[in-house]
Amino acid sequence: MFMRSKNILFFIVFLFSFLPLLAQNTGSGIVIDDEGRGIEGVEVDIEGVKMVSEENGRFYYTSKTGGKPATDPIAVKNGYKMRFWLFNDNEVQIVMQPPVQLLEGQVTDTRLRPIKRVRVEIIGLGISPVYTNEQGFFVIKLPITVSITRATRFAVDGYEITAEDYSYSSADSYVSIKRLDRQKLYVYKPTKIENPVKGVKVFYDGKVIVMEKRQLLEIKTSTDPQEPLVFGDPQLIVTKNAENYVKIMIQNPNKVEVDSAELAKKNINASTDSYRNQIDNLMGDLQSNDYQKVSERISELAKQLDGSGLDDEKRAVIQAQLSKLEQGFEQNFEQNIKAFNTAKSTLSNLREKFLQKDSLLLLEQERTKKAEAEKDALEAEFQRNVIIGLSIMAVLLLLTFIALRVAKRIQNQRNQIQEAYKVIEDKNVILNIQKEEISVQAENLMEANAVITEKQAEVERQNREINLQHNSIVDSINYASRIQGALLPSQALITEHLPESFILFKPRDIVSGDFYWFQAKNQNLILTAADCTGHGVPGALMSMIGMELLNEIVNIHQTFQPAQILTRLHEGIKKHLKQEQTGGQDGMDLGLVRIDMAKNQIIFAGAKNPIYYVRQSEMPELSEIKGSSKGIGGMDTGKPISFEQEIIEVVKEESVMFYLLSDGYEDQFGGEKNKKFMKKNLKTMLLEIYDKPVAQQKQILDERIEAWKGDYEQTDDILIVGFRWKGK
């Protein structure tokens, strides 16, 4: 039966006797990194109480308020940075970022020219890639535990860099990367559709490349490779474009050969004949005394011979030709050295004569310039004197004009002062008359002020009485809030049976008309979220009646079916509030579930309030089961009230997220236009967050409604109960 008034009073007095014991509460927490690993030796400060985390990152603290800390915790460890903190499952969770090291470097080509805007990454470490800047430089953030060795593998634009193509300085933490150019080689016949030539051998950048059956072959080359050759020495047209495509068109593909030795011998013989012809031409140029041309052609020949692949026999032939050229050069030099000295002496005498003539001419020009400069100086001084005189005359005229203007203005100001003095005298007479009138009015105001002072003292006395009464009422409501909180099931009890669950409970006033209730019986878990008529003190009284009736129905009468529980609750409210005699319509709206743990069934019955649930899948949908159109309590319309229940099956290994709630969240006013949040927006948000951890879901729901409410008042009590059930 419902607790009698005497029993309720005794229960309240009994709870008050334990209030001093609740003044101190202990809490626990953990410090972790981004990967959830505990961090040891972190100094944590919570509400002025300091402690140090243990080896597994855990710490324990004492708080006067209990629960979530009133201020943000502070966590400090050398090299670490605090990112954020959460209060999840009655535990403070602090996430910190470990220290990092910086790896700097530059990417260049084989000529040490910087390569900009390329992607650089370290293979196998899971570190995000970076891009080079305009000078080819880059910076990579590495965990402090990672070190760079010769076994470290780098990649540029997805291509791995070999160990020979980069160098690393551990002292400077700096890496230099040389990226070889990558070119795409393509050999084809001069047909309409560029038919590829298969099986051809190409000599390119010091390597023999076999095209085999591929039309396009990507190769690594130096920065400026020489022109390619095709075995068999056919006629070629080689083109290159900006995308590093090297296209070779073979005009006479029938001449293509595949014997590399034959091609090498043929190329060497051709090169030898070419060198001999060049040396013969040099001998002819030497006979014509064209030493400049001879010097240029010798330099060109030296470059060719330096990179040739001649054998010893061919080198001997070329060496004999070069010796002959050297002897001829020396003979011609001795024959022409005398003529060179004679011409040099003649040129020296001729230059001396010209220097004498030039000296006399320069002296005469210097005298003429000096005379012209003196003349220009005199003319400039005369013009300067004229300008100064005109300037002085203009200044004197301007000063005379200003003096006349000032004198006239002073006279006008004297006349205005005399007129103003007369006006002031007239106003003084008027002010004396007004002063007498003000004195009379001041006496009247003093009398009125005395009356107002007496009334103000009476108002202040009444305000003090009102404040005392208000404080007394607020203290009583605060005691009632603690009693209501003690009657609600603890979060620890619910978490024990439903580990993945949360309760977002935000009363509008100090006490709430919304309440939640939980009971575990055998293999059944019964959970409800209810919204009583009204809020504040009336709603809180109704919530206490509802919780007491639910305890009686489930624990005493052993009723476990949701529909039967709602029917008995409806009859109990009518009976205890004598609604058949008074005609009252007070009661509550609620949604109630029974979790059959043995059968993996969620059985729901609702009085106006629905239940939402989302099954874990690739394309999740939010499902809704609406409650009956009749709430709990109030007069019936003639027919007996009955409630229906529905069963939600949860298959093995399936995960389903359920939500029971009141209408306070969706009815909250706010936003830019001060409108309701609306059920549609709430359902969309639940579908977005259903697969997140329950603590994070609660935090998102709380932060979203606070942001929506802004500076507006809270409209109603808010209650959302969420839990995740996995099929077993």
XYZ file of C-alpha atoms in Angstrom:
728
model
C 0.000 0.000 0.000
C 0.933 3.633 -0.360
C 2.971 4.978 2.556
C 0.843 6.876 5.062
C 1.588 10.503 5.885
C 3.042 9.530 9.267
C 5.438 7.070 7.657
C 6.546 9.644 5.101
C 7.333 12.168 7.846
C 9.347 9.545 9.744
C 11.251 8.659 6.545
C 12.138 12.348 5.917
C 13.432 12.817 9.491
C 15.455 9.600 9.120
C 17.093 10.880 5.904
C 17.945 14.273 7.430
C 19.846 12.494 10.219
C 22.329 11.162 7.606
C 22.939 14.493 5.756
C 26.166 15.336 7.688
C 27.645 12.003 6.582
C 27.220 12.989 2.919
C 29.312 16.164 3.260
C 32.464 14.362 2.097
C 32.583 12.215 -1.065
C 35.460 10.382 -2.688
C 35.985 10.105 -6.404
C 38.380 8.461 -8.816
C 39.877 9.298 -12.190
C 42.405 8.267 -14.808
C 44.959 10.053 -17.025
C 45.378 8.519 -20.510
C 46.954 9.361 -23.861
C 45.218 9.482 -27.259
C 45.378 5.661 -27.516
C 43.861 5.038 -24.055
C 47.132 4.095 -22.289
C 47.545 5.212 -18.662
C 50.141 7.938 -17.944
C 52.132 7.731 -14.691
C 53.418 10.685 -12.649
C 50.910 13.337 -13.774
C 50.160 15.995 -11.122
C 46.362 16.507 -11.032
C 44.587 19.422 -9.272
C 40.819 19.062 -8.629
C 39.109 21.840 -6.670
C 42.417 22.712 -4.961
C 43.209 19.095 -3.993
C 46.436 17.814 -5.616
C 47.428 14.204 -6.272
C 49.783 12.241 -8.602
C 48.627 9.515 -11.006
C 49.780 5.921 -10.366
C 51.545 3.541 -12.770
C 48.279 2.710 -14.547
C 47.297 6.403 -14.713
C 44.657 6.207 -11.936
C 44.200 8.707 -9.070
C 41.738 9.246 -6.201
C 40.429 12.494 -4.686
C 38.063 13.828 -2.010
C 35.359 16.419 -2.893
C 32.793 18.247 -0.795
C 30.228 18.322 -3.593
C 30.824 14.818 -4.984
C 30.135 13.828 -8.591
C 31.370 16.035 -11.448
C 34.031 18.590 -10.342
C 32.732 22.155 -10.084
C 35.823 23.534 -11.857
C 37.998 22.203 -14.679
C 40.759 19.861 -13.447
C 44.398 20.823 -14.087
C 46.898 18.129 -15.184
C 50.649 18.845 -15.524
C 53.616 16.683 -16.616
C 56.846 17.803 -18.255
C 56.580 17.581 -22.065
C 52.895 16.564 -22.006
C 49.939 18.784 -22.979
C 46.423 18.452 -21.556
C 43.875 18.196 -24.385
C 40.457 17.806 -22.669
C 38.627 16.037 -19.811
C 35.329 14.164 -19.381
C 33.181 13.033 -16.444
C 32.062 9.552 -17.479
C 30.479 6.852 -15.278
C 31.243 8.822 -12.074
C 34.914 9.021 -13.088
C 37.129 11.918 -14.205
C 38.901 11.056 -17.465
C 41.795 13.329 -18.541
C 43.343 12.966 -22.021
C 46.902 14.290 -22.567
C 49.107 14.558 -25.653
C 52.604 12.985 -25.350
C 55.681 15.046 -26.377
C 56.754 14.966 -30.030
C 60.009 15.524 -31.946
C 60.394 17.428 -35.234
C 62.121 15.960 -38.293
C 63.094 18.655 -40.803
C 64.314 18.096 -44.333
C 64.428 19.122 -47.999
C 63.633 17.366 -51.280
C 65.832 18.203 -54.311
C 66.575 16.757 -57.725
C 69.939 15.311 -58.761
C 71.230 18.872 -59.402
C 70.232 19.940 -55.839
C 67.383 22.103 -57.118
C 64.470 22.202 -54.622
C 61.259 20.363 -55.562
C 58.101 22.099 -54.294
C 54.617 20.788 -53.448
C 55.438 17.060 -53.335
C 54.120 14.623 -50.714
C 56.695 13.200 -48.258
C 55.922 10.274 -45.947
C 57.676 7.661 -43.803
C 56.639 4.140 -44.790
C 55.317 1.777 -42.133
C 55.007 4.183 -39.157
C 51.391 5.303 -39.669
C 52.393 9.007 -39.584
C 50.404 11.438 -41.729
C 52.260 12.627 -44.879
C 53.340 16.275 -45.334
C 54.014 18.486 -48.391
C 57.101 20.520 -49.273
C 56.917 24.327 -49.462
C 58.162 26.589 -52.278
C 61.819 25.942 -51.255
C 61.337 22.165 -51.008
C 61.478 22.110 -47.191
C 59.178 20.026 -44.962
C 58.628 19.255 -41.245
C 57.255 15.927 -39.866
C 56.036 15.518 -36.282
C 57.310 12.221 -34.829
C 56.435 10.541 -31.524
C 59.264 10.796 -29.027
C 59.648 7.003 -29.142
C 60.437 6.920 -32.891
C 64.042 7.209 -34.114
C 65.361 7.561 -37.695
C 67.913 4.940 -38.854
C 69.299 3.717 -42.171
C 66.487 1.187 -42.191
C 63.884 3.975 -42.263
C 62.047 4.076 -45.600
C 60.923 7.378 -47.139
C 58.566 7.924 -50.084
C 58.028 10.993 -52.310
C 54.690 11.223 -54.142
C 54.129 7.519 -53.426
C 57.540 6.350 -54.785
C 59.965 4.801 -52.310
C 63.373 6.500 -51.948
C 66.354 4.131 -51.682
C 68.886 4.482 -48.857
C 71.498 5.788 -51.349
C 69.248 8.722 -52.316
C 68.880 10.329 -48.861
C 71.166 11.335 -45.988
C 70.238 11.869 -42.323
C 71.938 13.939 -39.604
C 70.929 12.774 -36.133
C 72.584 15.809 -34.500
C 70.388 18.268 -36.434
C 67.419 15.879 -36.915
C 67.615 16.761 -40.626
C 67.174 14.589 -43.732
C 68.166 15.462 -47.329
C 66.300 13.551 -50.056
C 67.347 13.438 -53.716
C 64.506 12.395 -55.965
C 65.369 10.901 -59.334
C 63.161 11.982 -62.203
C 60.617 9.391 -63.311
C 59.912 9.202 -66.993
C 57.449 7.120 -68.987
C 58.961 5.515 -72.074
C 56.827 4.660 -75.141
C 58.035 3.203 -78.488
C 55.649 3.074 -81.465
C 55.387 2.860 -85.276
C 54.249 5.798 -87.446
C 50.711 4.469 -87.984
C 47.356 6.188 -87.510
C 46.900 4.914 -83.956
C 50.559 4.871 -82.767
C 50.913 1.073 -82.850
C 53.501 0.107 -80.130
C 56.685 -1.777 -81.060
C 57.027 -4.796 -78.758
C 60.261 -6.562 -77.825
C 62.467 -3.625 -78.824
C 65.659 -2.840 -76.822
C 66.365 0.813 -75.972
C 69.700 2.220 -74.701
C 68.720 5.187 -72.459
C 70.558 6.984 -69.630
C 73.280 4.279 -69.464
C 70.795 1.372 -69.244
C 69.449 -1.200 -71.698
C 65.647 -1.267 -71.398
C 63.548 -4.058 -72.945
C 59.994 -2.882 -73.747
C 58.701 -6.499 -73.791
C 54.875 -6.477 -74.226
C 54.125 -3.247 -72.357
C 53.203 -0.158 -74.311
C 54.217 2.235 -71.473
C 57.182 1.703 -69.108
C 57.995 3.950 -66.139
C 61.736 4.300 -65.356
C 63.955 6.362 -63.020
C 66.490 8.604 -64.795
C 69.013 11.334 -64.022
C 67.986 14.984 -64.366
C 69.158 15.514 -67.985
C 69.641 12.109 -69.679
C 71.123 11.829 -73.197
C 68.994 11.073 -76.215
C 67.861 7.406 -76.410
C 69.153 4.870 -78.959
C 67.328 1.843 -80.374
C 69.298 -1.304 -81.174
C 69.655 -1.659 -84.978
C 70.147 2.111 -85.435
C 66.782 2.861 -87.127
C 65.582 6.396 -87.891
C 64.040 7.894 -84.707
C 61.896 10.907 -83.813
C 62.080 11.534 -80.037
C 59.582 13.863 -78.317
C 59.169 14.837 -74.648
C 56.334 16.689 -72.901
C 55.666 18.289 -69.492
C 54.353 15.034 -68.005
C 57.795 13.361 -68.496
C 56.546 11.225 -71.382
C 59.389 10.190 -73.705
C 57.931 9.044 -77.055
C 60.143 7.303 -79.611
C 58.705 6.946 -83.122
C 60.595 4.404 -85.310
C 60.205 5.437 -88.949
C 61.809 2.243 -90.327
C 60.972 -0.507 -87.747
C 62.407 -3.242 -90.009
C 65.940 -2.108 -89.091
C 65.405 -2.796 -85.356
C 67.979 -5.263 -83.949
C 68.253 -6.972 -80.618
C 72.022 -7.858 -80.492
C 73.509 -5.420 -77.970
C 77.156 -6.339 -78.744
C 76.688 -5.650 -82.488
C 75.123 -2.275 -81.738
C 77.889 -1.279 -79.319
C 80.641 -2.191 -81.882
C 78.871 -0.305 -84.643
C 78.488 2.785 -82.505
C 82.190 2.693 -81.457
C 83.434 2.407 -85.107
C 81.222 5.270 -86.141
C 82.486 7.343 -83.240
C 86.154 6.624 -84.167
C 85.686 7.775 -87.791
C 83.948 10.890 -86.541
C 86.826 11.776 -84.187
C 89.444 11.291 -86.979
C 87.491 13.567 -89.352
C 87.273 16.247 -86.645
C 91.062 16.120 -86.043
C 91.730 16.482 -89.812
C 89.453 19.548 -89.921
C 91.386 21.028 -86.977
C 94.658 20.684 -88.931
C 93.098 22.708 -91.768
C 91.899 25.422 -89.364
C 95.409 25.569 -87.857
C 96.943 26.267 -91.318
C 94.536 29.213 -91.737
C 95.747 30.696 -88.361
C 92.167 30.747 -86.983
C 93.261 30.066 -83.374
C 89.912 31.026 -81.810
C 88.039 28.477 -83.894
C 90.741 25.862 -83.226
C 90.457 26.407 -79.438
C 86.657 26.025 -79.458
C 86.757 22.830 -81.552
C 89.484 21.285 -79.343
C 87.324 21.910 -76.225
C 84.345 20.271 -77.915
C 86.449 17.271 -78.998
C 87.794 16.868 -75.431
C 84.248 16.611 -74.034
C 83.355 13.925 -76.609
C 86.487 11.861 -76.007
C 86.016 12.047 -72.205
C 82.694 10.206 -72.400
C 83.530 7.781 -75.266
C 83.660 4.001 -74.976
C 86.662 3.300 -77.349
C 88.846 0.239 -76.956
C 92.677 0.380 -76.677
C 93.317 0.007 -80.440
C 90.992 2.881 -81.379
C 92.402 5.027 -78.589
C 95.941 4.529 -80.010
C 94.830 5.769 -83.473
C 93.164 8.867 -81.984
C 96.224 9.522 -79.753
C 98.564 9.552 -82.806
C 96.310 12.047 -84.594
C 96.232 14.300 -81.519
C 100.100 14.250 -81.279
C 100.375 15.347 -84.926
C 97.897 18.176 -84.242
C 99.953 19.316 -81.225
C 103.228 19.465 -83.275
C 101.552 21.502 -86.020
C 100.137 23.890 -83.449
C 103.644 24.492 -81.952
C 105.316 25.076 -85.380
C 102.704 27.622 -86.450
C 103.002 29.318 -83.058
C 106.860 29.811 -83.409
C 106.538 31.129 -86.993
C 103.920 33.696 -86.005
C 105.379 34.847 -82.660
C 107.805 37.310 -84.367
C 105.049 38.859 -86.454
C 102.971 39.111 -83.312
C 105.734 41.035 -81.436
C 106.240 43.481 -84.371
C 102.542 44.217 -84.591
C 102.388 44.667 -80.805
C 105.244 47.305 -80.922
C 103.537 49.203 -83.735
C 100.282 49.240 -81.844
C 102.023 50.551 -78.698
C 103.620 53.532 -80.582
C 100.372 54.374 -82.275
C 98.528 54.267 -78.906
C 101.110 56.690 -77.347
C 100.519 59.233 -80.146
C 96.803 59.064 -79.697
C 97.234 59.461 -75.936
C 99.196 62.758 -76.453
C 96.506 64.172 -78.727
C 93.838 63.064 -76.321
C 95.589 64.830 -73.405
C 95.636 68.246 -75.179
C 92.041 67.866 -76.232
C 90.983 66.980 -72.695
C 92.805 70.048 -71.248
C 90.985 72.420 -73.625
C 87.648 70.808 -72.866
C 88.313 71.196 -69.120
C 88.943 74.975 -69.493
C 85.757 75.450 -71.530
C 83.670 73.553 -68.983
C 85.083 75.654 -66.094
C 84.155 78.953 -67.835
C 80.648 77.733 -68.589
C 80.242 76.588 -64.948
C 81.227 80.080 -63.637
C 78.731 81.712 -66.000
C 75.932 79.352 -64.893
C 76.734 80.041 -61.226
C 76.410 83.848 -61.687
C 73.098 83.479 -63.523
C 71.772 81.118 -60.799
C 72.785 83.576 -58.019
C 70.987 86.484 -59.794
C 67.796 84.441 -60.206
C 68.005 83.393 -56.539
C 68.264 87.043 -55.381
C 65.243 88.026 -57.518
C 63.148 85.199 -56.059
C 64.140 86.146 -52.482
C 63.143 89.825 -53.023
C 59.759 88.894 -54.501
C 59.160 86.488 -51.633
C 59.860 89.195 -48.995
C 57.429 91.602 -50.720
C 54.708 88.919 -50.824
C 55.182 88.153 -47.097
C 54.907 91.871 -46.162
C 51.671 92.225 -48.165
C 50.240 89.101 -46.534
C 51.123 90.359 -42.996
C 49.457 93.731 -43.709
C 46.263 92.003 -44.893
C 46.216 89.735 -41.819
C 46.706 92.715 -39.437
C 43.725 94.553 -40.955
C 41.534 91.457 -40.675
C 42.519 90.921 -37.016
C 41.778 94.537 -36.077
C 38.303 94.330 -37.642
C 37.565 91.051 -35.864
C 38.626 92.505 -32.481
C 36.267 95.463 -32.935
C 33.376 93.112 -33.782
C 34.121 91.014 -30.684
C 34.049 94.162 -28.467
C 30.612 95.086 -29.820
C 29.326 91.529 -29.219
C 30.642 91.557 -25.618
C 28.828 94.783 -24.815
C 25.558 93.422 -26.205
C 26.026 90.148 -24.281
C 26.644 92.074 -21.039
C 23.289 93.839 -21.431
C 21.552 90.497 -22.033
C 23.210 89.005 -18.916
C 21.944 91.856 -16.744
C 18.389 91.264 -17.957
C 18.699 87.510 -17.274
C 20.055 88.123 -13.759
C 16.833 89.912 -12.880
C 14.804 86.952 -14.160
C 17.058 84.460 -12.287
C 16.529 86.258 -8.985
C 12.773 85.926 -9.413
C 13.118 82.218 -10.301
C 15.430 81.699 -7.296
C 12.726 82.840 -4.910
C 10.218 80.466 -6.548
C 12.725 77.568 -6.300
C 13.217 78.245 -2.584
C 9.489 77.839 -1.995
C 9.432 74.615 -4.062
C 12.465 73.272 -2.139
C 10.647 73.654 1.168
C 7.690 71.736 -0.267
C 10.034 69.001 -1.589
C 11.708 68.595 1.807
C 8.327 67.980 3.431
C 7.439 65.434 0.718
C 10.888 63.783 1.061
C 10.311 63.229 4.780
C 7.057 61.408 3.989
C 8.797 59.318 1.277
C 11.619 58.424 3.697
C 9.121 57.050 6.199
C 7.376 54.983 3.497
C 10.726 53.737 2.150
C 11.707 52.498 5.618
C 8.399 50.610 5.815
C 9.023 49.040 2.368
C 12.545 47.960 3.366
C 11.176 46.335 6.530
C 8.608 44.435 4.469
C 11.309 43.391 1.951
C 13.430 41.965 4.778
C 10.477 39.921 5.968
C 9.822 38.696 2.420
C 13.507 37.734 1.971
C 13.478 35.782 5.220
C 10.357 33.922 4.117
C 11.857 33.316 0.640
C 15.098 31.930 2.089
C 13.106 29.670 4.383
C 11.063 28.373 1.446
C 14.200 27.843 -0.694
C 15.889 25.941 2.133
C 12.833 23.705 2.443
C 12.796 23.054 -1.309
C 16.527 22.232 -1.241
C 15.864 19.640 1.499
C 13.044 18.265 -0.631
C 15.442 18.045 -3.598
C 17.884 15.940 -1.552
C 15.028 13.670 -0.458
C 13.884 13.257 -4.068
C 17.457 12.494 -5.134
C 17.737 9.852 -2.431
C 14.526 8.153 -3.624
C 15.729 7.981 -7.247
C 17.708 4.807 -8.127
C 21.471 5.337 -8.051
C 23.508 5.453 -11.241
C 25.750 2.725 -9.813
C 22.756 0.357 -9.428
C 21.633 0.907 -13.025
C 25.195 0.649 -14.379
C 25.674 -2.649 -12.526
C 22.892 -4.245 -14.602
C 23.107 -2.017 -17.708
C 26.799 -1.094 -18.141
C 26.143 0.803 -21.368
C 23.534 3.298 -20.145
C 23.197 6.997 -19.298
C 20.653 9.322 -17.653
C 20.336 12.984 -18.711
C 18.302 14.507 -15.830
C 17.901 18.340 -15.825
C 15.122 19.658 -13.497
C 13.722 23.054 -14.409
C 13.460 24.049 -10.728
C 15.218 22.787 -7.618
C 12.903 19.750 -7.495
C 11.578 17.955 -10.559
C 8.289 16.600 -11.853
C 10.203 14.100 -14.035
C 11.599 10.918 -12.475
C 13.176 7.613 -13.489
C 12.742 4.259 -11.746
C 14.602 0.935 -11.981
C 14.165 -2.540 -10.484
C 15.933 -5.864 -11.111
C 13.918 -9.027 -10.437
C 15.288 -12.474 -11.274
C 16.053 -12.363 -15.009
C 13.975 -9.202 -15.561
C 15.081 -5.547 -15.588
C 12.292 -2.960 -15.336
C 13.115 0.652 -16.310
C 10.852 3.691 -16.739
C 11.085 7.428 -17.480
C 8.052 9.444 -16.297
C 6.781 13.029 -16.701
C 4.351 14.081 -13.904
C 1.707 16.790 -14.176
C 3.370 20.160 -13.493
C 6.897 20.775 -12.283
C 8.593 22.152 -9.189
C 7.078 21.175 -5.809
C 3.678 19.864 -7.141
C 5.448 17.715 -9.750
C 7.952 16.434 -7.157
C 5.095 15.298 -4.842
C 3.445 13.469 -7.735
C 6.821 11.815 -8.599
C 7.155 10.503 -5.006
C 3.644 8.989 -5.209
C 4.520 7.394 -8.567
C 7.781 5.859 -7.303
C 6.065 4.478 -4.166
C 3.250 2.920 -6.244
C 5.774 1.319 -8.648
C 7.647 -0.193 -5.691
C 4.346 -1.620 -4.388
C 3.204 -2.988 -7.790
C 6.497 -4.712 -8.671
C 7.968 -5.673 -5.309
C 4.779 -6.533 -3.355
C 2.301 -7.602 -6.044
C 5.065 -9.181 -8.191
C 3.641 -7.681 -11.397
C 6.245 -7.697 -14.215
C 4.241 -7.227 -17.451
C 4.546 -3.552 -18.594
C 0.873 -3.251 -19.637
C -0.355 -4.615 -16.274
C 2.061 -2.321 -14.390
C 0.632 0.751 -16.175
C -2.951 -0.364 -15.488
C -2.285 -0.841 -11.754
C -0.395 2.476 -11.632
C -3.371 4.263 -13.240
C -5.786 2.784 -10.689
C -3.406 3.608 -7.816
C -3.131 7.308 -8.829
C -6.925 7.621 -9.086
C -7.338 6.017 -5.668
C -4.692 8.006 -3.759
C -5.745 11.354 -5.246
C -9.518 10.499 -4.836
C -10.104 11.587 -8.415
C -13.488 9.868 -8.654
C -14.740 12.214 -5.914
C -12.791 15.366 -6.894
C -12.824 14.884 -10.684
C -9.105 15.743 -10.789
C -7.037 15.064 -13.940
C -3.530 15.069 -12.411
C -1.213 12.158 -13.218
C 1.771 11.382 -15.391
C 2.971 10.286 -18.858
C 5.618 7.592 -19.045
C 7.304 4.849 -21.044
C 8.201 1.551 -19.327
C 10.236 -1.449 -20.517
C 10.899 -4.898 -19.155
C 14.166 -6.485 -20.334
C 13.819 -10.271 -20.434
C 17.481 -11.233 -20.170
C 16.816 -14.925 -20.798
C 14.884 -14.375 -24.055
C 16.704 -11.214 -25.293
C 13.333 -9.390 -25.470
C 12.537 -5.733 -24.767
C 8.806 -5.465 -23.830
C 7.447 -1.897 -23.969
C 4.243 -0.205 -22.857
C 3.696 3.560 -22.831
C 1.212 6.088 -21.560
C 1.450 8.876 -24.174
C 5.294 8.684 -24.161
C 7.096 6.633 -26.872
C 10.289 4.589 -27.055
C 12.955 5.126 -29.759
C 15.505 2.491 -30.781
C 18.213 2.036 -33.461
C 19.658 -1.313 -34.576
C 23.382 -1.372 -35.426
C 23.698 -1.812 -39.230
C 25.300 -0.317 -42.321
C 22.104 1.690 -43.028
C 20.641 2.381 -39.562
C 17.105 3.691 -39.056
C 15.445 5.184 -35.983
C 12.303 3.211 -35.038
C 9.526 4.541 -32.792
C 6.796 2.750 -30.802
C 4.207 5.242 -29.624
C 2.488 4.990 -26.255
C -1.276 4.865 -25.733
C -3.324 8.045 -26.139
C -4.330 7.934 -22.431
C -1.978 9.024 -19.640
C -1.765 7.712 -16.081
C -4.396 9.198 -13.712
C -7.506 11.312 -14.341
C -11.127 10.363 -14.894
C -11.963 7.630 -17.406
C -14.302 8.286 -20.315
C -16.576 5.345 -19.437
C -14.610 2.383 -20.799
C -12.091 0.619 -18.575
C -8.562 1.793 -19.297
C -6.138 -0.841 -20.619
C -2.651 -0.490 -22.019
C -1.019 -2.522 -24.782
C 2.549 -3.741 -24.909
C 4.888 -4.636 -27.784
C 7.912 -6.969 -27.920
C 11.211 -5.984 -29.553
C 13.363 -9.007 -30.382
C 17.171 -8.702 -30.170
C 19.000 -11.475 -31.987
C 22.316 -12.943 -30.893
C 25.349 -10.651 -31.290
C 23.035 -7.772 -32.336
C 23.435 -4.338 -30.708
C 20.392 -2.076 -30.258
C 20.324 1.407 -28.665
C 17.063 2.346 -26.784
C 15.830 5.752 -25.556
C 13.033 6.534 -23.005
C 12.295 10.227 -22.491
C 9.904 12.982 -21.461
C 8.820 15.855 -23.718
C 11.001 18.461 -21.969
C 13.911 18.238 -24.439
C 11.867 18.680 -27.616
C 9.690 21.473 -26.058
C 12.669 23.630 -25.004
C 12.520 27.122 -26.534
C 15.708 28.679 -27.940
C 17.712 29.253 -31.077
C 17.870 32.507 -33.042
C 14.045 32.751 -33.342
C 13.175 31.424 -29.836
C 11.316 28.363 -31.155
C 10.906 24.825 -29.827
C 13.706 22.310 -30.473
C 11.045 19.935 -31.964
C 10.780 16.145 -31.968
C 12.028 15.880 -35.581
C 15.395 17.476 -34.694
C 15.716 15.272 -31.591
C 15.134 12.076 -33.611
C 17.685 13.177 -36.236
C 20.289 13.832 -33.528
C 19.667 10.434 -31.862
C 20.266 8.688 -35.212
C 23.556 10.601 -35.619
C 24.969 9.672 -32.174
C 23.467 6.199 -31.435
C 26.716 4.303 -32.167
C 28.911 6.528 -29.976
C 29.845 5.585 -26.370
C 26.956 6.296 -23.980
C 28.969 8.865 -22.002
C 29.711 10.785 -25.189
C 26.016 10.583 -26.200
C 25.022 12.147 -22.871
C 27.611 14.898 -23.257
C 26.473 15.731 -26.822
C 22.789 15.845 -25.778
C 23.605 18.093 -22.818
C 25.829 20.485 -24.779
C 23.365 20.698 -27.712
C 20.351 21.636 -25.539
C 22.400 24.159 -23.517
C 23.598 25.808 -26.742
C 20.004 25.838 -28.078
C 18.616 27.330 -24.834
C 21.241 30.085 -24.662
C 20.063 32.922 -22.391
C 16.404 31.781 -22.375
C 14.777 30.148 -19.344
C 14.433 26.347 -19.220
C 10.870 25.510 -20.329
C 10.260 22.193 -18.552
C 12.019 19.350 -16.739
C 14.277 17.334 -19.110
C 14.782 13.563 -18.821
C 16.368 11.111 -21.322
C 17.289 7.532 -20.331
C 19.390 5.623 -22.864
C 20.756 2.072 -22.771
C 22.394 -0.316 -25.265
C 21.383 -4.006 -25.246
C 23.431 -6.657 -27.036
C 21.909 -10.025 -27.880
C 23.429 -12.961 -26.018
